[in-house]
Amino acid sequence: MNVQTASRNGLSALLLLGAISLGAQEYQPKFSLVGKARGVYFADQFAMADDSTTMPRANSGHVMADLGMRLVPNAQTEVLAMVRVRNDYGGFWGSGVTFDLRQLQVKGLIQERVRYTLGDVDYALTPFTFHRPGPLMAGILPTTMAHLQGSIAGYDAFTTGYNTWRQQGGTVEFRTGFKRGPQYADQSVFAFRQRAGFGGQATESWAFGGSSKWKWNNFLKSSVSPIYTGVNVVSIRDIAGSSNATDLYGNTVVTSNGQIPLNRNLSFSFEAGGSQTQWISGDRDADYMLHAKLGYFKGKLDKGISVHTLTYTEVGPDFYSPTAQTTPNIGGIAPAAFTRIGNQKSIRKWTYLDLFRESNLYRYRWTTSLGSDNNTYLIMDPKGQATPNRRTLEGTSTADLWKGGRLVASAAWAQEIRGQGTPKLTQFSRVDVAVHQRLNVAQGAKFHVRYRDQRAWRSNVGDDVPDTRYSLPWLIFGGEVALTKDQSFTLHAEYLQLAHSGFAYDIIRNAENQVIDIQGGNRSHLERIPSLALKYTASENSDLTLGWLSSAVKTLDHQYSIQTLYVLYAISF
Amino acid sequence: MQFRSKYLVAGLGLAFFIAGCERDLTPDGPSLSDLYGTFKVKTALESSRAQVDFSAGQSVYFTAETSIATDFVLEIKGRTSGAVKRITGKSRTLDVSNALWQGETSQFPTFQTEVCDVQLTFPGYSDTLTTEVTVTGKRVVEATILDDFEGGISPSWTKFIQSGANMQFNIQTAPPLAEGSKYFRLGGTVGWDWLIGMYEMPKANMNGGAGFQLSNDAEKVFFNGVFRQMAGLDNAIILLQLREDDNGDGTYSEGSEDLWAVEIRPESAWELMSFKYSDLVTLVNGAVSAAIGNGLHEPEKLHRLSILFLANPSSGYAQCDADMLAFTENAPLAL
């Protein structure tokens, strides 16, 4: 859209780039250094009854710096080249040193109106289109464990708090203003590439799309917040001729979303849309999704709040989006630490401890199929909010009910839309209760406890067909005590217990998301992670943690523990 | 208020419209009842016809039904020939899609005109279902047959046989048979050379000089043969060579035109072997090497087919039997 076209359409539009242009006016040094550095050392001890072959000790550590050279050659252009230098402890004389490129990006403004970014881009749309699902337990991990995950594996795997995806390609963004009707509209378009490879076996794939977000004066009630509406599009396309493949994969998702404040306390938000998928066999699938949320907010942040939401989500069994098909972790990969255990030298499956430390367990590229379900940690929505074949009703409440205390509770029920191997539908539930409390002991303390219960059930399928009875109880609690007045020294004690047990069916899919097998069996898994840590916070951007944590794992096949003493220093600049 | 209601009604209407769209709710994947239910035979084994004349293009299929999808083995055995056709699969029902018999054989010899016993078993379960069917006409082979040895060895072959000991290049009729009632034996001891004997079929001797008349699509052309080796021996090698006239001058030029080959080391039981033309390679002293000519698999340019019977000269007597040497198009030979 340009000015002339908009005017002809009676929209009296003009292009603005308020915030962007304003930013460009500020003083920008020609050269600056940004990035992150960390030093980490782990001393692991493995223990397993009757295991006489696994070496029980494994130590590892490195110091690493991501040096981002930010060059501003003129007011409209910025170049960022971030180089990673890493040295594994013990690798003297350069033998353990690696150099890598962490990020290369060019940003610029065209006539102070259109912003473009080329190179490595962190980008996200909505949870049903192009969005990187957060790591398992995002937002509910205890503090030091979250810090460990966020500073090591999560950081290396480019996870951010905004569900962005690190992609390579380009984006263009601009704002359109209007004299009447909507206040303005923010437009964003992107094109990202995944290259071909494997000697012509992997096809080059591109993701195209974007969003248009419109801000409106609230015509329902003029005194409350404005209305936002939007359209989101993502399309993944295999490129013909870039590999030996003659049949090509294609997936397009289009949704519209909006947020409509109904009055000062009540707001309604929604997202609805559809997807179309073209598989390499020539088969096609199409389906729709619907997500509606009613939210109630009362109070002030400094005097206590009360937030309640009610959400209904329906994602069709054939609704496929890159978001759902790209779960954050790779189920089948083995961890690098203590890869083989026991006298039988069986491959150890990764557990939550490994997710703290190993970035190779995280997925980077988008994938074109759902893969098989892994019920180790999730069963209700194993592919995130956009998990296909679910209708879900969820209520949440957050309330500051007493002094220094907050209660967070949620309850969700979900059901399959299309049965898996039977017309009987599996039911799911999730109940989550958490209490956060501030205490006036020592120099200040905080305490939190959370219990999450996830279940799946299905019965009366037929003669001799076992019922699904599966539960995943999680228990999390932790405390933090400040040792000094300035809160720079804090002591943390935390506990994480993840379990699942019962009879469940694993859904095995082929590359076109067709269910090719259903494997039922008894499951049992218990993972306990107690943790103690002393943390020194030197500034908002740097801290040093000395900690101990243990991971005790009990499955149907194995029972072992890994204890870890660690030192972690992290700084952002 | 009317203004608000309009939008709310419109929004709800859209939501109900979307939610009301029709979906395919046929359950995904294999039935859980099939995977985990109780096994029972629901319908007995039956054949779609009591008599079948394969020579007239007829076929026969078998039907049965069980309570769950399970592995099955359907075995058809000729009472006179002893030929066996085996069909395996996993299903709840047997029908024309998974239990069709067009007269072919799994275990040689081939079927004659005879009564056949049919048996259906389910691995892991004791139930056995039976029926019978009578073959009134044998299957017609759709192939470019080089030789089936039923009328002796074809005069179209040119041969070279070493003057070794106990040389056996002759027609045999002793059972067990493969296809028909005769097959060809290659055997002998040559202490000074790997080559014991060689048979060649030049283009000029095929179809009255018209050549092999094969498709130009190497992906669709198959060379087929039924082979076995004398029990207790493992030294015999049948080397199949196909020479192409790349430049179309009517002759094969050694060292400049393509020579495709495959080594066959038969087992002691008759086995039908099929080789896709495009899978053939160039062999030099048994090792895969670069193509000699233009490197293109061009069946329509086949100039000469050679069958070399080889054995290590120090390994003593070697013996193989061969039957039904043929080219097929689009699919391997089915006997």
XYZ file of N, CA and C in Angstrom, chain B residues 29-227:
597
model
N -5.708 -43.956 11.973
C -4.841 -45.082 12.266
C -5.549 -46.417 12.330
N -4.774 -47.452 12.653
C -5.352 -48.794 12.753
C -6.312 -48.882 13.937
N -7.313 -49.745 13.810
C -8.309 -49.874 14.869
C -7.678 -50.462 16.130
N -7.988 -49.867 17.264
C -7.476 -50.400 18.531
C -8.035 -51.794 18.797
N -9.266 -52.017 18.346
C -9.849 -53.352 18.517
C -9.050 -54.382 17.729
N -8.563 -53.968 16.553
C -7.736 -54.872 15.760
C -6.409 -55.153 16.456
N -5.878 -54.113 17.087
C -4.555 -54.248 17.691
C -4.604 -54.977 19.028
N -5.678 -54.766 19.772
C -5.699 -55.285 21.144
C -6.893 -56.184 21.448
N -7.794 -56.430 20.459
C -9.005 -57.209 20.722
C -8.749 -58.712 20.756
N -9.825 -59.489 20.927
C -9.744 -60.950 20.998
C -9.891 -61.549 19.597
N -9.066 -62.554 19.295
C -9.080 -63.161 17.966
C -10.183 -64.215 17.876
N -11.006 -64.108 16.832
C -12.014 -65.141 16.539
C -12.160 -65.211 15.019
N -12.443 -66.421 14.527
C -12.753 -66.567 13.105
C -14.235 -66.280 12.919
N -14.549 -65.325 12.069
C -15.961 -64.961 11.872
C -16.545 -65.593 10.614
N -15.721 -65.733 9.568
C -16.207 -66.330 8.325
C -15.176 -67.321 7.814
N -15.634 -68.500 7.389
C -14.719 -69.554 6.944
C -14.033 -69.181 5.629
N -12.961 -69.915 5.329
C -12.211 -69.668 4.100
C -12.984 -70.205 2.890
N -13.113 -69.380 1.887
C -13.783 -69.798 0.649
C -13.015 -69.265 -0.545
N -13.128 -69.970 -1.677
C -12.507 -69.465 -2.904
C -13.595 -68.860 -3.791
N -13.202 -67.883 -4.574
C -14.188 -67.172 -5.389
C -14.681 -68.037 -6.547
N -13.917 -69.087 -6.904
C -14.377 -70.043 -7.919
C -13.752 -71.405 -7.602
N -14.468 -72.473 -7.947
C -13.983 -73.820 -7.649
C -12.932 -74.247 -8.653
N -13.054 -73.776 -9.911
C -12.092 -74.119 -10.952
C -11.579 -72.830 -11.587
N -10.284 -72.817 -11.869
C -9.715 -71.610 -12.461
C -8.821 -71.977 -13.637
N -9.022 -71.270 -14.740
C -8.222 -71.500 -15.940
C -7.323 -70.273 -16.145
N -6.097 -70.355 -15.654
C -5.182 -69.218 -15.747
C -4.809 -68.921 -17.200
N -4.804 -69.961 -18.040
C -4.429 -69.735 -19.436
C -5.465 -68.875 -20.151
N -6.687 -68.842 -19.610
C -7.737 -68.002 -20.205
C -7.817 -66.634 -19.526
N -6.825 -66.342 -18.699
C -6.810 -65.021 -18.048
C -7.628 -64.963 -16.777
N -8.107 -66.115 -16.320
C -8.886 -66.108 -15.080
C -7.970 -66.004 -13.862
N -8.552 -65.604 -12.755
C -7.840 -65.602 -11.484
C -8.826 -66.030 -10.408
N -8.316 -66.295 -9.245
C -9.171 -66.716 -8.142
C -8.730 -65.962 -6.893
N -9.698 -65.583 -6.065
C -9.318 -64.987 -4.787
C -10.045 -65.702 -3.662
N -9.556 -65.484 -2.469
C -10.071 -66.207 -1.308
C -10.632 -65.211 -0.297
N -11.654 -65.642 0.401
C -12.281 -64.755 1.386
C -12.323 -65.442 2.745
N -12.182 -64.639 3.771
C -12.324 -65.088 5.167
C -12.385 -63.832 6.015
N -12.882 -63.957 7.222
C -12.956 -62.782 8.088
C -12.661 -63.192 9.523
N -11.872 -62.380 10.198
C -11.588 -62.598 11.618
C -12.037 -61.377 12.411
N -12.034 -61.505 13.720
C -12.541 -60.407 14.551
C -11.555 -59.250 14.646
N -10.286 -59.504 14.460
C -9.283 -58.441 14.536
C -8.328 -58.557 13.351
N -7.663 -57.479 13.060
C -6.636 -57.524 12.007
C -5.438 -58.275 12.554
N -5.040 -59.305 11.860
C -3.924 -60.109 12.352
C -3.099 -60.614 11.169
N -1.875 -61.024 11.448
C -1.040 -61.597 10.388
C -1.680 -62.882 9.881
N -1.635 -63.098 8.578
C -2.163 -64.344 8.033
C -1.186 -64.917 7.011
N -1.252 -66.242 6.839
C -0.468 -66.939 5.806
C -1.434 -67.808 5.024
N -1.605 -67.504 3.776
C -2.466 -68.283 2.895
C -1.549 -69.108 2.005
N -1.681 -70.441 2.084
C -0.787 -71.304 1.332
C -1.594 -72.186 0.393
N -1.238 -72.148 -0.894
C -1.907 -72.952 -1.917
C -0.886 -73.979 -2.402
N -1.221 -75.259 -2.307
C -0.250 -76.297 -2.639
C -0.833 -77.252 -3.673
N -0.117 -77.406 -4.790
C -0.565 -78.312 -5.844
C -0.393 -79.753 -5.414
N -1.453 -80.565 -5.539
C -1.378 -81.958 -5.071
C -0.444 -82.788 -5.945
N -0.361 -82.476 -7.228
C 0.472 -83.257 -8.141
C 1.889 -82.692 -8.211
N 1.995 -81.402 -8.455
C 3.312 -80.784 -8.674
C 4.055 -80.536 -7.374
N 3.333 -80.310 -6.293
C 3.980 -79.888 -5.048
C 4.294 -78.406 -5.039
N 3.895 -77.694 -6.100
C 4.142 -76.243 -6.153
C 3.405 -75.549 -5.012
N 3.996 -74.473 -4.537
C 3.402 -73.737 -3.417
C 3.315 -72.261 -3.756
N 2.153 -71.698 -3.531
C 1.986 -70.249 -3.596
C 1.635 -69.779 -2.192
N 2.395 -68.796 -1.715
C 2.182 -68.309 -0.360
C 1.837 -66.816 -0.420
N 0.756 -66.447 0.230
C 0.358 -65.025 0.312
C 0.307 -64.669 1.788
N 1.027 -63.611 2.176
C 1.013 -63.198 3.582
C 0.537 -61.763 3.683
N 0.076 -61.402 4.848
C -0.375 -60.032 5.061
C -0.916 -59.862 6.451
N -1.481 -58.696 6.690
C -2.106 -58.422 7.985
C -3.419 -57.723 7.704
N -4.499 -58.363 8.103
C -5.800 -57.785 7.820
C -6.866 -58.482 8.657
N -8.010 -57.855 8.715
C -9.165 -58.474 9.352
C -9.930 -59.331 8.333
N -9.859 -58.935 7.075
C -10.598 -59.662 6.045
C -9.665 -60.039 4.905
N -9.925 -61.201 4.325
C -9.258 -61.601 3.091
C -10.231 -61.364 1.957
N -9.756 -60.738 0.917
C -10.623 -60.467 -0.223
C -9.751 -60.298 -1.469
N -10.344 -59.780 -2.505
C -9.624 -59.678 -3.772
C -8.417 -58.752 -3.665
N -8.428 -57.855 -2.684
C -7.320 -56.899 -2.585
C -6.078 -57.515 -1.962
N -6.241 -58.561 -1.166
C -5.059 -59.095 -0.476
C -4.928 -60.621 -0.584
N -5.843 -61.282 -1.287
C -5.749 -62.738 -1.379
C -6.078 -63.196 -2.805
N -5.504 -62.504 -3.764
C -5.743 -62.814 -5.176
C -4.630 -63.727 -5.685
N -5.005 -64.795 -6.409
C -4.016 -65.712 -6.981
C -4.207 -65.748 -8.482
N -3.103 -65.451 -9.207
C -3.168 -65.436 -10.664
C -2.339 -66.563 -11.262
N -2.122 -67.598 -10.452
C -1.436 -68.792 -10.950
C 0.056 -68.786 -10.730
N 0.595 -67.769 -10.098
C 2.035 -67.715 -9.914
C 2.475 -68.592 -8.732
N 3.791 -68.784 -8.650
C 4.368 -69.715 -7.681
C 5.300 -68.983 -6.721
N 5.267 -69.388 -5.450
C 6.263 -68.874 -4.502
C 7.395 -69.866 -4.340
N 7.057 -71.143 -4.412
C 8.066 -72.179 -4.201
C 7.949 -73.153 -5.362
N 9.026 -73.257 -6.175
C 8.970 -74.054 -7.393
C 8.778 -75.524 -7.098
N 8.235 -76.308 -8.022
C 7.981 -75.991 -9.434
C 6.735 -75.125 -9.623
N 6.434 -74.835 -10.873
C 5.217 -74.091 -11.185
C 4.017 -75.038 -11.126
N 2.861 -74.461 -11.016
C 1.643 -75.268 -10.916
C 1.310 -75.924 -12.247
N 0.754 -77.127 -12.151
C 0.239 -77.812 -13.339
C -1.288 -77.709 -13.316
N -1.931 -78.379 -14.240
C -3.384 -78.498 -14.142
C -3.648 -79.579 -13.099
N -4.140 -79.145 -11.961
C -4.227 -80.050 -10.816
C -5.152 -79.481 -9.742
N -5.458 -80.316 -8.783
C -6.230 -79.859 -7.621
C -5.251 -79.276 -6.603
N -5.623 -78.149 -6.022
C -4.746 -77.491 -5.047
C -5.437 -77.404 -3.692
N -4.684 -77.724 -2.653
C -5.181 -77.544 -1.283
C -4.830 -76.144 -0.817
N -5.800 -75.468 -0.207
C -5.583 -74.098 0.264
C -5.730 -74.092 1.779
N -4.749 -73.490 2.437
C -4.751 -73.476 3.904
C -4.484 -72.054 4.391
N -5.294 -71.622 5.344
C -5.121 -70.275 5.919
C -4.774 -70.429 7.392
N -3.610 -69.889 7.779
C -3.204 -69.936 9.201
C -2.904 -68.525 9.690
N -2.898 -68.390 11.003
C -2.678 -67.086 11.633
C -1.564 -67.259 12.665
N -0.353 -66.759 12.394
C 0.760 -66.935 13.336
C 0.364 -66.434 14.731
N 0.617 -67.284 15.708
C 0.261 -66.920 17.070
C -1.073 -67.483 17.511
N -1.847 -68.002 16.560
C -3.149 -68.593 16.894
C -3.209 -69.989 16.285
N -4.002 -70.866 16.891
C -4.024 -72.265 16.458
C -5.010 -72.524 15.310
N -5.897 -71.588 15.037
C -6.934 -71.823 14.023
C -6.318 -72.045 12.636
N -6.840 -73.055 11.934
C -6.429 -73.325 10.555
C -7.688 -73.513 9.714
N -7.790 -72.768 8.629
C -8.951 -72.862 7.745
C -8.481 -73.465 6.424
N -9.323 -74.289 5.816
C -8.915 -74.954 4.560
C -10.031 -74.892 3.517
N -9.618 -75.001 2.274
C -10.527 -75.171 1.146
C -9.693 -75.710 -0.008
N -10.270 -75.856 -1.186
C -9.482 -76.307 -2.330
C -9.962 -75.619 -3.599
N -9.086 -75.635 -4.601
C -9.404 -75.047 -5.890
C -8.700 -75.876 -6.966
N -9.343 -76.026 -8.121
C -8.770 -76.839 -9.198
C -8.265 -75.953 -10.324
N -7.002 -76.160 -10.708
C -6.421 -75.418 -11.825
C -6.688 -76.207 -13.100
N -7.409 -75.599 -14.018
C -7.722 -76.285 -15.281
C -6.872 -75.755 -16.440
N -6.168 -74.667 -16.218
C -5.300 -74.139 -17.267
C -4.131 -73.399 -16.638
N -2.893 -73.666 -17.124
C -1.701 -73.071 -16.506
C -1.549 -71.599 -16.877
N -0.842 -70.893 -16.039
C -0.571 -69.476 -16.233
C 0.265 -69.256 -17.500
N -0.082 -68.240 -18.245
C 0.691 -67.891 -19.443
C 1.709 -66.823 -19.046
N 2.949 -67.111 -19.359
C 4.007 -66.170 -18.989
C 4.061 -65.018 -19.986
N 3.976 -63.801 -19.483
C 4.070 -62.622 -20.347
C 5.487 -62.094 -20.282
N 6.290 -62.505 -21.228
C 7.696 -62.109 -21.205
C 8.326 -62.371 -22.555
N 9.476 -61.758 -22.780
C 10.290 -62.104 -23.945
C 11.183 -63.253 -23.502
N 10.777 -64.473 -23.844
C 11.465 -65.654 -23.320
C 12.700 -65.947 -24.167
N 13.831 -65.974 -23.498
C 15.067 -66.344 -24.195
C 15.137 -67.868 -24.334
N 14.782 -68.546 -23.256
C 14.732 -70.012 -23.319
C 14.044 -70.552 -22.061
N 13.092 -71.474 -22.279
C 12.507 -72.159 -21.112
C 12.904 -73.632 -21.107
N 13.703 -74.016 -22.078
C 14.319 -75.341 -22.170
C 13.305 -76.479 -22.299
N 12.053 -76.166 -22.527
C 11.052 -77.230 -22.641
C 11.237 -78.013 -23.942
N 11.762 -77.358 -24.965
C 12.010 -78.064 -26.235
C 13.490 -78.311 -26.439
N 14.233 -78.541 -25.355
C 15.685 -78.644 -25.450
C 16.289 -77.252 -25.459
N 17.590 -77.176 -25.613
C 18.213 -75.852 -25.623
C 18.002 -75.197 -26.980
N 17.636 -73.927 -26.943
C 17.325 -73.214 -28.168
C 18.544 -73.134 -29.081
N 18.347 -73.334 -30.368
C 19.486 -73.232 -31.308
C 19.970 -71.795 -31.486
N 19.249 -70.828 -30.922
C 19.675 -69.430 -31.065
C 20.924 -69.120 -30.245
N 21.221 -69.933 -29.243
C 22.394 -69.687 -28.420
C 23.663 -70.033 -29.180
N 24.707 -69.276 -28.992
C 26.038 -69.725 -29.399
C 26.775 -70.092 -28.126
N 27.636 -71.074 -28.197
C 28.224 -71.547 -26.948
C 29.728 -71.743 -27.063
N 30.357 -71.668 -25.883
C 31.772 -72.012 -25.768
C 31.905 -72.817 -24.473
N 32.370 -74.020 -24.594
C 32.509 -74.881 -23.423
C 33.945 -75.385 -23.363
N 34.562 -75.214 -22.197
C 35.953 -75.663 -22.034
C 36.012 -77.197 -22.080
N 37.181 -77.702 -22.342
C 37.339 -79.161 -22.366
C 37.802 -79.646 -21.000
N 36.966 -79.404 -20.008
C 37.314 -79.824 -18.654
C 36.772 -81.203 -18.353
N 36.759 -81.516 -17.081
C 36.295 -82.831 -16.653
C 34.831 -82.772 -16.228
N 34.117 -83.866 -16.498
C 32.728 -84.011 -16.061
C 31.861 -82.835 -16.494
N 32.022 -82.411 -17.728
C 31.282 -81.247 -18.221
C 29.823 -81.623 -18.430
N 28.923 -80.777 -17.911
C 27.484 -81.059 -17.938
C 26.741 -79.834 -18.445
N 26.573 -79.705 -19.674
C 25.771 -78.622 -20.244
C 24.635 -79.293 -21.011
N 23.572 -79.636 -20.295
C 22.524 -80.439 -20.908
C 21.171 -80.207 -20.237
N 20.148 -80.750 -20.857
C 18.782 -80.632 -20.350
C 18.531 -81.714 -19.305
N 17.846 -81.286 -18.215
C 17.519 -82.210 -17.132
C 16.003 -82.254 -16.942
N 15.528 -83.390 -16.458
C 14.082 -83.524 -16.183
C 13.824 -84.030 -14.764
N 14.889 -84.323 -14.038
C 14.697 -84.892 -12.699
C 14.152 -83.831 -11.735
N 13.160 -84.197 -10.927
C 12.668 -83.248 -9.945
C 13.723 -83.012 -8.855
N 13.634 -81.947 -8.094
C 12.569 -80.927 -8.163
C 12.716 -80.028 -9.393
N 11.576 -79.721 -9.967
C 11.556 -78.905 -11.170
C 11.334 -77.441 -10.818
N 11.584 -76.608 -11.819
C 11.283 -75.172 -11.629
C 10.065 -74.855 -12.481
N 10.285 -74.367 -13.709
C 9.161 -74.065 -14.588
C 9.031 -75.200 -15.607
N 7.837 -75.685 -15.789
C 7.629 -76.761 -16.759
C 8.252 -78.066 -16.291
N 8.718 -78.868 -17.287
C 9.218 -80.195 -16.922
C 10.704 -80.366 -17.241
N 11.329 -79.282 -17.741
C 12.749 -79.392 -18.087
C 13.511 -78.138 -17.635
N 14.785 -78.327 -17.411
C 15.651 -77.196 -17.076
C 17.043 -77.487 -17.611
N 17.931 -76.509 -17.527
C 19.254 -76.629 -18.132
C 20.321 -76.698 -17.034
N 21.227 -77.632 -17.193
C 22.294 -77.804 -16.199
C 23.615 -77.303 -16.757
N 24.361 -76.565 -15.937
C 25.702 -76.109 -16.289
C 26.641 -76.669 -15.216
N 27.627 -77.445 -15.610
C 28.504 -78.022 -14.614
C 29.824 -78.457 -15.209
N 30.836 -78.611 -14.357
C 32.113 -79.099 -14.824
C 33.261 -78.684 -13.939
N 34.425 -79.229 -14.275
C 35.641 -78.885 -13.541
C 36.678 -78.386 -14.535
N 37.144 -77.163 -14.339
C 38.197 -76.604 -15.195
C 39.290 -76.097 -14.270
N 40.418 -76.765 -14.288
C 41.469 -76.454 -13.337
C 42.381 -75.317 -13.744
N 42.210 -74.775 -14.925
C 43.141 -73.730 -15.385
C 42.494 -72.388 -15.653
N 41.191 -72.301 -15.479
C 40.514 -71.044 -15.813
C 39.240 -70.922 -14.982
N 38.857 -69.689 -14.711
C 37.574 -69.462 -14.021
C 36.402 -69.849 -14.927
N 36.542 -69.612 -16.215
C 35.431 -69.870 -17.124
C 35.286 -71.361 -17.383
N 34.079 -71.876 -17.146
C 33.795 -73.282 -17.426
C 33.055 -73.392 -18.762
N 32.110 -72.485 -18.945
C 31.377 -72.481 -20.201
C 30.611 -71.190 -20.369
N 30.205 -70.896 -21.606
C 29.515 -69.623 -21.845
C 28.481 -69.825 -22.946
N 27.292 -69.247 -22.741
C 26.250 -69.236 -23.758
C 25.940 -67.784 -24.091
N 25.798 -67.507 -25.363
C 25.520 -66.129 -25.773
C 24.313 -66.090 -26.694
N 23.525 -65.048 -26.530
C 22.376 -64.819 -27.389
C 22.591 -63.490 -28.112
N 23.067 -63.536 -29.366
C 23.258 -62.283 -30.113
C 21.910 -61.724 -30.580
N 21.919 -60.436 -30.728
C 20.716 -59.734 -31.198
C 20.195 -60.357 -32.507
N 21.126 -60.741 -33.345
C 20.735 -61.228 -34.667
C 19.937 -62.526 -34.611
N 20.071 -63.247 -33.495
C 19.374 -64.530 -33.392
C 18.004 -64.404 -32.734
N 17.640 -63.208 -32.334
C 16.369 -63.013 -31.642
C 15.303 -62.490 -32.595
N 14.115 -63.031 -32.474
C 12.957 -62.562 -33.233
C 13.254 -62.435 -34.726
N 13.882 -63.442 -35.246
C 14.160 -63.453 -36.665
C 15.059 -62.320 -37.109
N 15.975 -61.939 -36.211
C 16.926 -60.875 -36.556
C 16.481 -59.492 -36.158
N 15.266 -59.393 -35.615
C 14.750 -58.067 -35.214
C 15.324 -57.601 -33.880
N 16.051 -58.497 -33.204
C 16.669 -58.104 -31.952
C 15.776 -58.391 -30.744
N 16.191 -57.871 -29.626
C 15.484 -58.184 -28.375
C 14.166 -57.399 -28.239
N 14.060 -56.289 -28.938
C 12.850 -55.454 -28.945
C 12.436 -55.046 -27.524
N 13.427 -54.526 -26.798
C 13.159 -54.084 -25.424
C 12.800 -52.599 -25.405
N 12.138 -52.204 -24.349
C 11.793 -50.798 -24.153
C 13.068 -49.965 -24.018
N 12.997 -48.689 -24.317
C 14.166 -47.824 -24.121
C 14.238 -47.274 -22.690
N 13.299 -47.668 -21.844
C 13.291 -47.196 -20.452
C 13.895 -48.278 -19.565
N 15.144 -48.060 -19.144
C 15.854 -49.071 -18.365
C 15.226 -49.315 -17.001
N 14.413 -48.381 -16.553
C 13.729 -48.565 -15.263
C 12.629 -49.623 -15.376
N 12.197 -49.899 -16.609
C 11.048 -50.787 -16.789
C 11.434 -52.186 -17.274
N 12.693 -52.376 -17.588
C 13.111 -53.652 -18.170
C 13.797 -54.516 -17.105
N 13.413 -55.785 -17.054
C 13.970 -56.708 -16.071
C 14.489 -57.958 -16.795
N 15.660 -58.431 -16.347
C 16.115 -59.749 -16.778
C 15.752 -60.724 -15.652
N 15.204 -61.869 -16.037
C 14.729 -62.826 -15.047
C 15.261 -64.223 -15.365
N 15.427 -64.987 -14.320
C 15.819 -66.378 -14.512
C 15.593 -67.137 -13.212
N 15.422 -68.453 -13.362
C 15.288 -69.297 -12.163
C 16.571 -70.102 -12.050
N 17.202 -70.032 -10.898
C 18.523 -70.652 -10.736
C 18.593 -71.442 -9.433
